[in-house]
Amino acid sequence: MAQKMQFLAEDIAAAHEPTSEELRTWFAENGDRFALPGRVSFRHLYFSPDQRGTQAYDEATRALARLAGEPVGSEFAESLGDRFMYRSYYADQTSVSLAKDFGPSFAVAISMLTPDAWQGPIESGYGWHLVYINSLIPGRVPDFEEVQQDVKTAWLGDQKAAAWQRAYDDMRAKYTVLLPVPPENMTKSASGAVTSSADAPAQVSGAPL
């Protein structure tokens, strides 16, 4: 029955075609649901603690000074770092993907850098990195026109959920739920019949039992 009521409520909600003004008003209150994450493209040089030990940070710092005026991606620049097990260049990365690949602290540090310069050292779960930001696109909430169809889909989803909740509440208000008596409240009479303590006769002070 509940499933039939849900289908009926959703059909009723879907039957209403929202106006552009309704969608714009709803989008103004729920725009964060459509936020586009920031994206960054960068090149990095890796300095391995496994190879350099405790000197990895200091050697990365010295390498940063030697990179001044060097073309990005030059053989000299590449020679300063260690071989990294993955890529040396990452394009269009979100903070979520960076946190997954390098760790949360690295993702936060990257978002604070400026483009077109070698910077660092920045620590990741692998070691130390010098980073060159090629492009940094801040996150933003798109204009309504960019996501109008997605907004309509989300609006309909909310309307269906609200309609179902109202139908459920109305249906539930018409019924009384009776729960079974917990076992600890059950007693066994001399005849062997099991009864609830709630069914036992009331005992009045001074009256014979």
PDB file of C-alpha atoms in Angstrom:
ATOM      1  CA  MET A   1       0.000   0.000   0.000  1.00  0.00           C
ATOM      2  CA  ALA A   2       2.805   2.385   0.897  1.00  0.00           C
ATOM      3  CA  GLN A   3       4.423   1.812  -2.483  1.00  0.00           C
ATOM      4  CA  LYS A   4       1.159   2.492  -4.318  1.00  0.00           C
ATOM      5  CA  MET A   5       0.712   5.703  -2.327  1.00  0.00           C
ATOM      6  CA  GLN A   6       4.255   6.737  -3.214  1.00  0.00           C
ATOM      7  CA  PHE A   7       3.677   6.196  -6.937  1.00  0.00           C
ATOM      8  CA  LEU A   8       0.421   8.136  -6.781  1.00  0.00           C
ATOM      9  CA  ALA A   9       1.992  11.048  -4.902  1.00  0.00           C
ATOM     10  CA  GLU A  10       4.937  11.189  -7.317  1.00  0.00           C
ATOM     11  CA  ASP A  11       2.624  11.137 -10.328  1.00  0.00           C
ATOM     12  CA  ILE A  12       0.657  14.054  -8.906  1.00  0.00           C
ATOM     13  CA  ALA A  13       3.850  16.031  -8.227  1.00  0.00           C
ATOM     14  CA  ALA A  14       5.232  15.317 -11.707  1.00  0.00           C
ATOM     15  CA  ALA A  15       2.009  16.467 -13.320  1.00  0.00           C
ATOM     16  CA  HIS A  16       2.840  20.073 -12.388  1.00  0.00           C
ATOM     17  CA  GLU A  17       5.088  21.702 -14.968  1.00  0.00           C
ATOM     18  CA  PRO A  18       7.205  24.370 -13.228  1.00  0.00           C
ATOM     19  CA  THR A  19       7.407  27.849 -14.661  1.00  0.00           C
ATOM     20  CA  SER A  20      10.747  29.482 -15.352  1.00  0.00           C
ATOM     21  CA  GLU A  21      10.095  31.880 -12.468  1.00  0.00           C
ATOM     22  CA  GLU A  22       9.482  28.986 -10.062  1.00  0.00           C
ATOM     23  CA  LEU A  23      12.738  27.362 -11.109  1.00  0.00           C
ATOM     24  CA  ARG A  24      14.682  30.605 -10.794  1.00  0.00           C
ATOM     25  CA  THR A  25      13.325  31.193  -7.309  1.00  0.00           C
ATOM     26  CA  TRP A  26      14.165  27.641  -6.273  1.00  0.00           C
ATOM     27  CA  PHE A  27      17.646  27.916  -7.840  1.00  0.00           C
ATOM     28  CA  ALA A  28      18.328  31.116  -5.898  1.00  0.00           C
ATOM     29  CA  GLU A  29      17.839  29.149  -2.667  1.00  0.00           C
ATOM     30  CA  ASN A  30      19.578  25.955  -3.773  1.00  0.00           C
ATOM     31  CA  GLY A  31      22.330  27.166  -6.106  1.00  0.00           C
ATOM     32  CA  ASP A  32      25.085  25.583  -4.001  1.00  0.00           C
ATOM     33  CA  ARG A  33      23.841  22.166  -5.087  1.00  0.00           C
ATOM     34  CA  PHE A  34      25.086  22.963  -8.602  1.00  0.00           C
ATOM     35  CA  ALA A  35      28.424  24.535  -7.646  1.00  0.00           C
ATOM     36  CA  LEU A  36      31.278  23.759 -10.016  1.00  0.00           C
ATOM     37  CA  PRO A  37      34.510  22.825  -8.218  1.00  0.00           C
ATOM     38  CA  GLY A  38      37.707  24.741  -8.799  1.00  0.00           C
ATOM     39  CA  ARG A  39      40.239  23.135 -11.150  1.00  0.00           C
ATOM     40  CA  VAL A  40      43.983  23.389 -11.358  1.00  0.00           C
ATOM     41  CA  SER A  41      46.590  22.275 -13.902  1.00  0.00           C
ATOM     42  CA  PHE A  42      50.179  22.005 -12.692  1.00  0.00           C
ATOM     43  CA  ARG A  43      53.614  20.505 -13.192  1.00  0.00           C
ATOM     44  CA  HIS A  44      55.688  19.294 -10.257  1.00  0.00           C
ATOM     45  CA  LEU A  45      59.171  18.128  -9.339  1.00  0.00           C
ATOM     46  CA  TYR A  46      59.389  15.388  -6.752  1.00  0.00           C
ATOM     47  CA  PHE A  47      61.955  15.060  -3.956  1.00  0.00           C
ATOM     48  CA  SER A  48      61.902  11.608  -2.415  1.00  0.00           C
ATOM     49  CA  PRO A  49      62.563  11.045   1.309  1.00  0.00           C
ATOM     50  CA  ASP A  50      63.377   7.435   0.445  1.00  0.00           C
ATOM     51  CA  GLN A  51      66.302   8.581  -1.728  1.00  0.00           C
ATOM     52  CA  ARG A  52      67.314  11.787   0.037  1.00  0.00           C
ATOM     53  CA  GLY A  53      66.373  11.018   3.615  1.00  0.00           C
ATOM     54  CA  THR A  54      65.993  14.005   5.926  1.00  0.00           C
ATOM     55  CA  GLN A  55      67.640  16.241   3.305  1.00  0.00           C
ATOM     56  CA  ALA A  56      64.684  16.003   0.907  1.00  0.00           C
ATOM     57  CA  TYR A  57      63.122  19.270   2.080  1.00  0.00           C
ATOM     58  CA  ASP A  58      66.381  21.219   2.107  1.00  0.00           C
ATOM     59  CA  GLU A  59      67.380  19.975  -1.333  1.00  0.00           C
ATOM     60  CA  ALA A  60      63.938  20.908  -2.705  1.00  0.00           C
ATOM     61  CA  THR A  61      64.429  24.408  -1.282  1.00  0.00           C
ATOM     62  CA  ARG A  62      67.826  24.750  -2.946  1.00  0.00           C
ATOM     63  CA  ALA A  63      66.406  23.453  -6.240  1.00  0.00           C
ATOM     64  CA  LEU A  64      63.692  26.130  -6.116  1.00  0.00           C
ATOM     65  CA  ALA A  65      66.361  28.841  -6.124  1.00  0.00           C
ATOM     66  CA  ARG A  66      68.100  27.212  -9.117  1.00  0.00           C
ATOM     67  CA  LEU A  67      64.857  27.163 -11.128  1.00  0.00           C
ATOM     68  CA  ALA A  68      64.706  30.956 -11.422  1.00  0.00           C
ATOM     69  CA  GLY A  69      64.542  31.876 -15.096  1.00  0.00           C
ATOM     70  CA  GLU A  70      64.477  28.262 -16.279  1.00  0.00           C
ATOM     71  CA  PRO A  71      61.825  27.231 -18.849  1.00  0.00           C
ATOM     72  CA  VAL A  72      59.100  25.032 -17.422  1.00  0.00           C
ATOM     73  CA  GLY A  73      59.673  21.421 -18.392  1.00  0.00           C
ATOM     74  CA  SER A  74      63.291  21.950 -19.436  1.00  0.00           C
ATOM     75  CA  GLU A  75      65.743  19.091 -19.119  1.00  0.00           C
ATOM     76  CA  PHE A  76      67.621  21.003 -16.431  1.00  0.00           C
ATOM     77  CA  ALA A  77      64.469  21.504 -14.388  1.00  0.00           C
ATOM     78  CA  GLU A  78      63.529  17.837 -14.717  1.00  0.00           C
ATOM     79  CA  SER A  79      67.021  16.794 -13.643  1.00  0.00           C
ATOM     80  CA  LEU A  80      66.640  18.485 -10.272  1.00  0.00           C
ATOM     81  CA  GLY A  81      63.901  16.171  -9.011  1.00  0.00           C
ATOM     82  CA  ASP A  82      63.509  12.453  -8.520  1.00  0.00           C
ATOM     83  CA  ARG A  83      61.455  10.071 -10.608  1.00  0.00           C
ATOM     84  CA  PHE A  84      57.816  10.082  -9.513  1.00  0.00           C
ATOM     85  CA  MET A  85      55.792   6.875  -9.737  1.00  0.00           C
ATOM     86  CA  TYR A  86      52.884   8.632 -11.454  1.00  0.00           C
ATOM     87  CA  ARG A  87      52.699  11.747 -13.655  1.00  0.00           C
ATOM     88  CA  SER A  88      54.774  14.912 -13.640  1.00  0.00           C
ATOM     89  CA  TYR A  89      51.906  16.939 -15.137  1.00  0.00           C
ATOM     90  CA  TYR A  90      48.284  17.014 -13.925  1.00  0.00           C
ATOM     91  CA  ALA A  91      45.493  18.757 -15.844  1.00  0.00           C
ATOM     92  CA  ASP A  92      42.090  19.981 -14.619  1.00  0.00           C
ATOM     93  CA  GLN A  93      42.321  18.505 -11.138  1.00  0.00           C
ATOM     94  CA  THR A  94      39.732  19.198  -8.450  1.00  0.00           C
ATOM     95  CA  SER A  95      40.538  19.407  -4.758  1.00  0.00           C
ATOM     96  CA  VAL A  96      38.825  16.036  -4.308  1.00  0.00           C
ATOM     97  CA  SER A  97      41.005  14.285  -6.884  1.00  0.00           C
ATOM     98  CA  LEU A  98      44.161  15.943  -5.503  1.00  0.00           C
ATOM     99  CA  ALA A  99      43.301  14.912  -1.953  1.00  0.00           C
ATOM    100  CA  LYS A 100      42.799  11.359  -3.177  1.00  0.00           C
ATOM    101  CA  ASP A 101      46.115  11.241  -5.067  1.00  0.00           C
ATOM    102  CA  PHE A 102      48.388  13.384  -2.872  1.00  0.00           C
ATOM    103  CA  GLY A 103      46.595  13.888   0.450  1.00  0.00           C
ATOM    104  CA  PRO A 104      44.314  16.625   1.881  1.00  0.00           C
ATOM    105  CA  SER A 105      47.113  18.972   3.002  1.00  0.00           C
ATOM    106  CA  PHE A 106      48.634  18.978  -0.493  1.00  0.00           C
ATOM    107  CA  ALA A 107      45.226  19.810  -2.032  1.00  0.00           C
ATOM    108  CA  VAL A 108      44.784  22.748   0.350  1.00  0.00           C
ATOM    109  CA  ALA A 109      48.296  24.061  -0.315  1.00  0.00           C
ATOM    110  CA  ILE A 110      47.831  23.882  -4.100  1.00  0.00           C
ATOM    111  CA  SER A 111      44.676  26.015  -3.901  1.00  0.00           C
ATOM    112  CA  MET A 112      46.672  28.825  -2.264  1.00  0.00           C
ATOM    113  CA  LEU A 113      49.367  29.068  -4.946  1.00  0.00           C
ATOM    114  CA  THR A 114      49.531  31.542  -7.822  1.00  0.00           C
ATOM    115  CA  PRO A 115      50.097  30.639 -11.489  1.00  0.00           C
ATOM    116  CA  ASP A 116      53.249  31.003 -13.575  1.00  0.00           C
ATOM    117  CA  ALA A 117      55.953  30.439 -10.970  1.00  0.00           C
ATOM    118  CA  TRP A 118      57.714  27.545  -9.291  1.00  0.00           C
ATOM    119  CA  GLN A 119      56.656  27.359  -5.641  1.00  0.00           C
ATOM    120  CA  GLY A 120      57.119  25.104  -2.649  1.00  0.00           C
ATOM    121  CA  PRO A 121      58.296  22.855  -1.223  1.00  0.00           C
ATOM    122  CA  ILE A 122      54.860  21.333  -0.601  1.00  0.00           C
ATOM    123  CA  GLU A 123      54.515  18.063   1.275  1.00  0.00           C
ATOM    124  CA  SER A 124      52.349  15.186   0.079  1.00  0.00           C
ATOM    125  CA  GLY A 125      51.897  11.616   1.202  1.00  0.00           C
ATOM    126  CA  TYR A 126      54.915  10.730  -0.966  1.00  0.00           C
ATOM    127  CA  GLY A 127      57.403  13.424  -0.001  1.00  0.00           C
ATOM    128  CA  TRP A 128      58.182  16.998  -1.110  1.00  0.00           C
ATOM    129  CA  HIS A 129      57.237  18.757  -4.335  1.00  0.00           C
ATOM    130  CA  LEU A 130      58.040  21.950  -6.189  1.00  0.00           C
ATOM    131  CA  VAL A 131      54.913  23.010  -8.087  1.00  0.00           C
ATOM    132  CA  TYR A 132      54.354  25.181 -11.152  1.00  0.00           C
ATOM    133  CA  ILE A 133      50.709  26.206 -11.627  1.00  0.00           C
ATOM    134  CA  ASN A 134      49.782  26.461 -15.301  1.00  0.00           C
ATOM    135  CA  SER A 135      46.152  27.424 -14.715  1.00  0.00           C
ATOM    136  CA  LEU A 136      43.878  27.861 -11.740  1.00  0.00           C
ATOM    137  CA  ILE A 137      40.110  28.114 -12.263  1.00  0.00           C
ATOM    138  CA  PRO A 138      38.180  29.072  -9.098  1.00  0.00           C
ATOM    139  CA  GLY A 139      35.041  27.183  -8.186  1.00  0.00           C
ATOM    140  CA  ARG A 140      31.744  28.941  -8.864  1.00  0.00           C
ATOM    141  CA  VAL A 141      27.983  28.612  -8.899  1.00  0.00           C
ATOM    142  CA  PRO A 142      26.891  28.557 -12.565  1.00  0.00           C
ATOM    143  CA  ASP A 143      24.292  30.896 -14.008  1.00  0.00           C
ATOM    144  CA  PHE A 144      20.740  29.589 -14.088  1.00  0.00           C
ATOM    145  CA  GLU A 145      20.784  29.355 -17.899  1.00  0.00           C
ATOM    146  CA  GLU A 146      23.798  27.021 -17.795  1.00  0.00           C
ATOM    147  CA  VAL A 147      22.051  24.405 -15.695  1.00  0.00           C
ATOM    148  CA  GLN A 148      18.356  25.063 -16.298  1.00  0.00           C
ATOM    149  CA  GLN A 149      17.546  21.473 -17.268  1.00  0.00           C
ATOM    150  CA  ASP A 150      19.445  20.109 -14.265  1.00  0.00           C
ATOM    151  CA  VAL A 151      17.591  22.555 -12.039  1.00  0.00           C
ATOM    152  CA  LYS A 152      14.253  21.313 -13.367  1.00  0.00           C
ATOM    153  CA  THR A 153      15.241  17.695 -12.731  1.00  0.00           C
ATOM    154  CA  ALA A 154      16.310  18.476  -9.163  1.00  0.00           C
ATOM    155  CA  TRP A 155      13.163  20.572  -8.565  1.00  0.00           C
ATOM    156  CA  LEU A 156      10.947  17.682  -9.690  1.00  0.00           C
ATOM    157  CA  GLY A 157      12.866  15.349  -7.420  1.00  0.00           C
ATOM    158  CA  ASP A 158      12.239  17.622  -4.442  1.00  0.00           C
ATOM    159  CA  GLN A 159       8.565  17.956  -5.331  1.00  0.00           C
ATOM    160  CA  LYS A 160       8.143  14.173  -5.527  1.00  0.00           C
ATOM    161  CA  ALA A 161       9.885  13.672  -2.199  1.00  0.00           C
ATOM    162  CA  ALA A 162       7.722  16.326  -0.537  1.00  0.00           C
ATOM    163  CA  ALA A 163       4.526  14.899  -2.058  1.00  0.00           C
ATOM    164  CA  TRP A 164       5.417  11.414  -0.864  1.00  0.00           C
ATOM    165  CA  GLN A 165       6.149  12.664   2.648  1.00  0.00           C
ATOM    166  CA  ARG A 166       2.786  14.456   2.819  1.00  0.00           C
ATOM    167  CA  ALA A 167       0.960  11.347   1.567  1.00  0.00           C
ATOM    168  CA  TYR A 168       2.810   9.186   4.067  1.00  0.00           C
ATOM    169  CA  ASP A 169       2.008  11.517   6.970  1.00  0.00           C
ATOM    170  CA  ASP A 170      -1.685  11.638   5.963  1.00  0.00           C
ATOM    171  CA  MET A 171      -1.863   7.856   5.668  1.00  0.00           C
ATOM    172  CA  ARG A 172      -0.071   7.283   8.964  1.00  0.00           C
ATOM    173  CA  ALA A 173      -2.430   9.647  10.794  1.00  0.00           C
ATOM    174  CA  LYS A 174      -5.359   7.351   9.923  1.00  0.00           C
ATOM    175  CA  TYR A 175      -3.919   4.301  11.651  1.00  0.00           C
ATOM    176  CA  THR A 176      -3.096   3.323  15.221  1.00  0.00           C
ATOM    177  CA  VAL A 177      -0.004   1.208  15.640  1.00  0.00           C
ATOM    178  CA  LEU A 178      -0.282  -1.539  18.282  1.00  0.00           C
ATOM    179  CA  LEU A 179       2.984  -3.015  19.441  1.00  0.00           C
ATOM    180  CA  PRO A 180       3.281  -6.500  21.014  1.00  0.00           C
ATOM    181  CA  VAL A 181       3.902  -6.666  24.749  1.00  0.00           C
ATOM    182  CA  PRO A 182       7.621  -7.144  25.506  1.00  0.00           C
ATOM    183  CA  PRO A 183       8.488 -10.601  26.891  1.00  0.00           C
ATOM    184  CA  GLU A 184       9.599  -9.159  30.242  1.00  0.00           C
ATOM    185  CA  ASN A 185       6.012  -7.962  30.841  1.00  0.00           C
ATOM    186  CA  MET A 186       4.531 -11.457  30.334  1.00  0.00           C
ATOM    187  CA  THR A 187       3.686 -13.706  33.306  1.00  0.00           C
ATOM    188  CA  LYS A 188       2.665 -17.348  33.502  1.00  0.00           C
ATOM    189  CA  SER A 189      -0.410 -18.280  35.518  1.00  0.00           C
ATOM    190  CA  ALA A 190      -0.786 -21.415  37.626  1.00  0.00           C
ATOM    191  CA  SER A 191      -2.824 -22.983  34.832  1.00  0.00           C
ATOM    192  CA  GLY A 192       0.032 -22.436  32.425  1.00  0.00           C
ATOM    193  CA  ALA A 193      -1.616 -19.591  30.478  1.00  0.00           C
ATOM    194  CA  VAL A 194       0.635 -16.712  29.524  1.00  0.00           C
ATOM    195  CA  THR A 195      -0.794 -13.298  30.366  1.00  0.00           C
ATOM    196  CA  SER A 196       0.391  -9.748  30.346  1.00  0.00           C
ATOM    197  CA  SER A 197       1.055  -7.971  33.588  1.00  0.00           C
ATOM    198  CA  ALA A 198      -1.128  -5.214  32.211  1.00  0.00           C
ATOM    199  CA  ASP A 199      -4.065  -7.653  32.261  1.00  0.00           C
ATOM    200  CA  ALA A 200      -3.611  -8.579  35.920  1.00  0.00           C
ATOM    201  CA  PRO A 201      -6.398  -7.381  38.270  1.00  0.00           C
ATOM    202  CA  ALA A 202      -5.675  -4.205  40.157  1.00  0.00           C
ATOM    203  CA  GLN A 203      -4.634  -4.625  43.756  1.00  0.00           C
ATOM    204  CA  VAL A 204      -6.300  -2.205  46.185  1.00  0.00           C
ATOM    205  CA  SER A 205      -4.695  -1.625  49.559  1.00  0.00           C
ATOM    206  CA  GLY A 206      -6.581  -3.473  52.315  1.00  0.00           C
ATOM    207  CA  ALA A 207      -8.637  -5.613  49.920  1.00  0.00           C
ATOM    208  CA  PRO A 208      -8.286  -9.407  49.882  1.00  0.00           C
ATOM    209  CA  LEU A 209      -6.254 -10.858  47.006  1.00  0.00           C
TER     210      LEU A 209
END
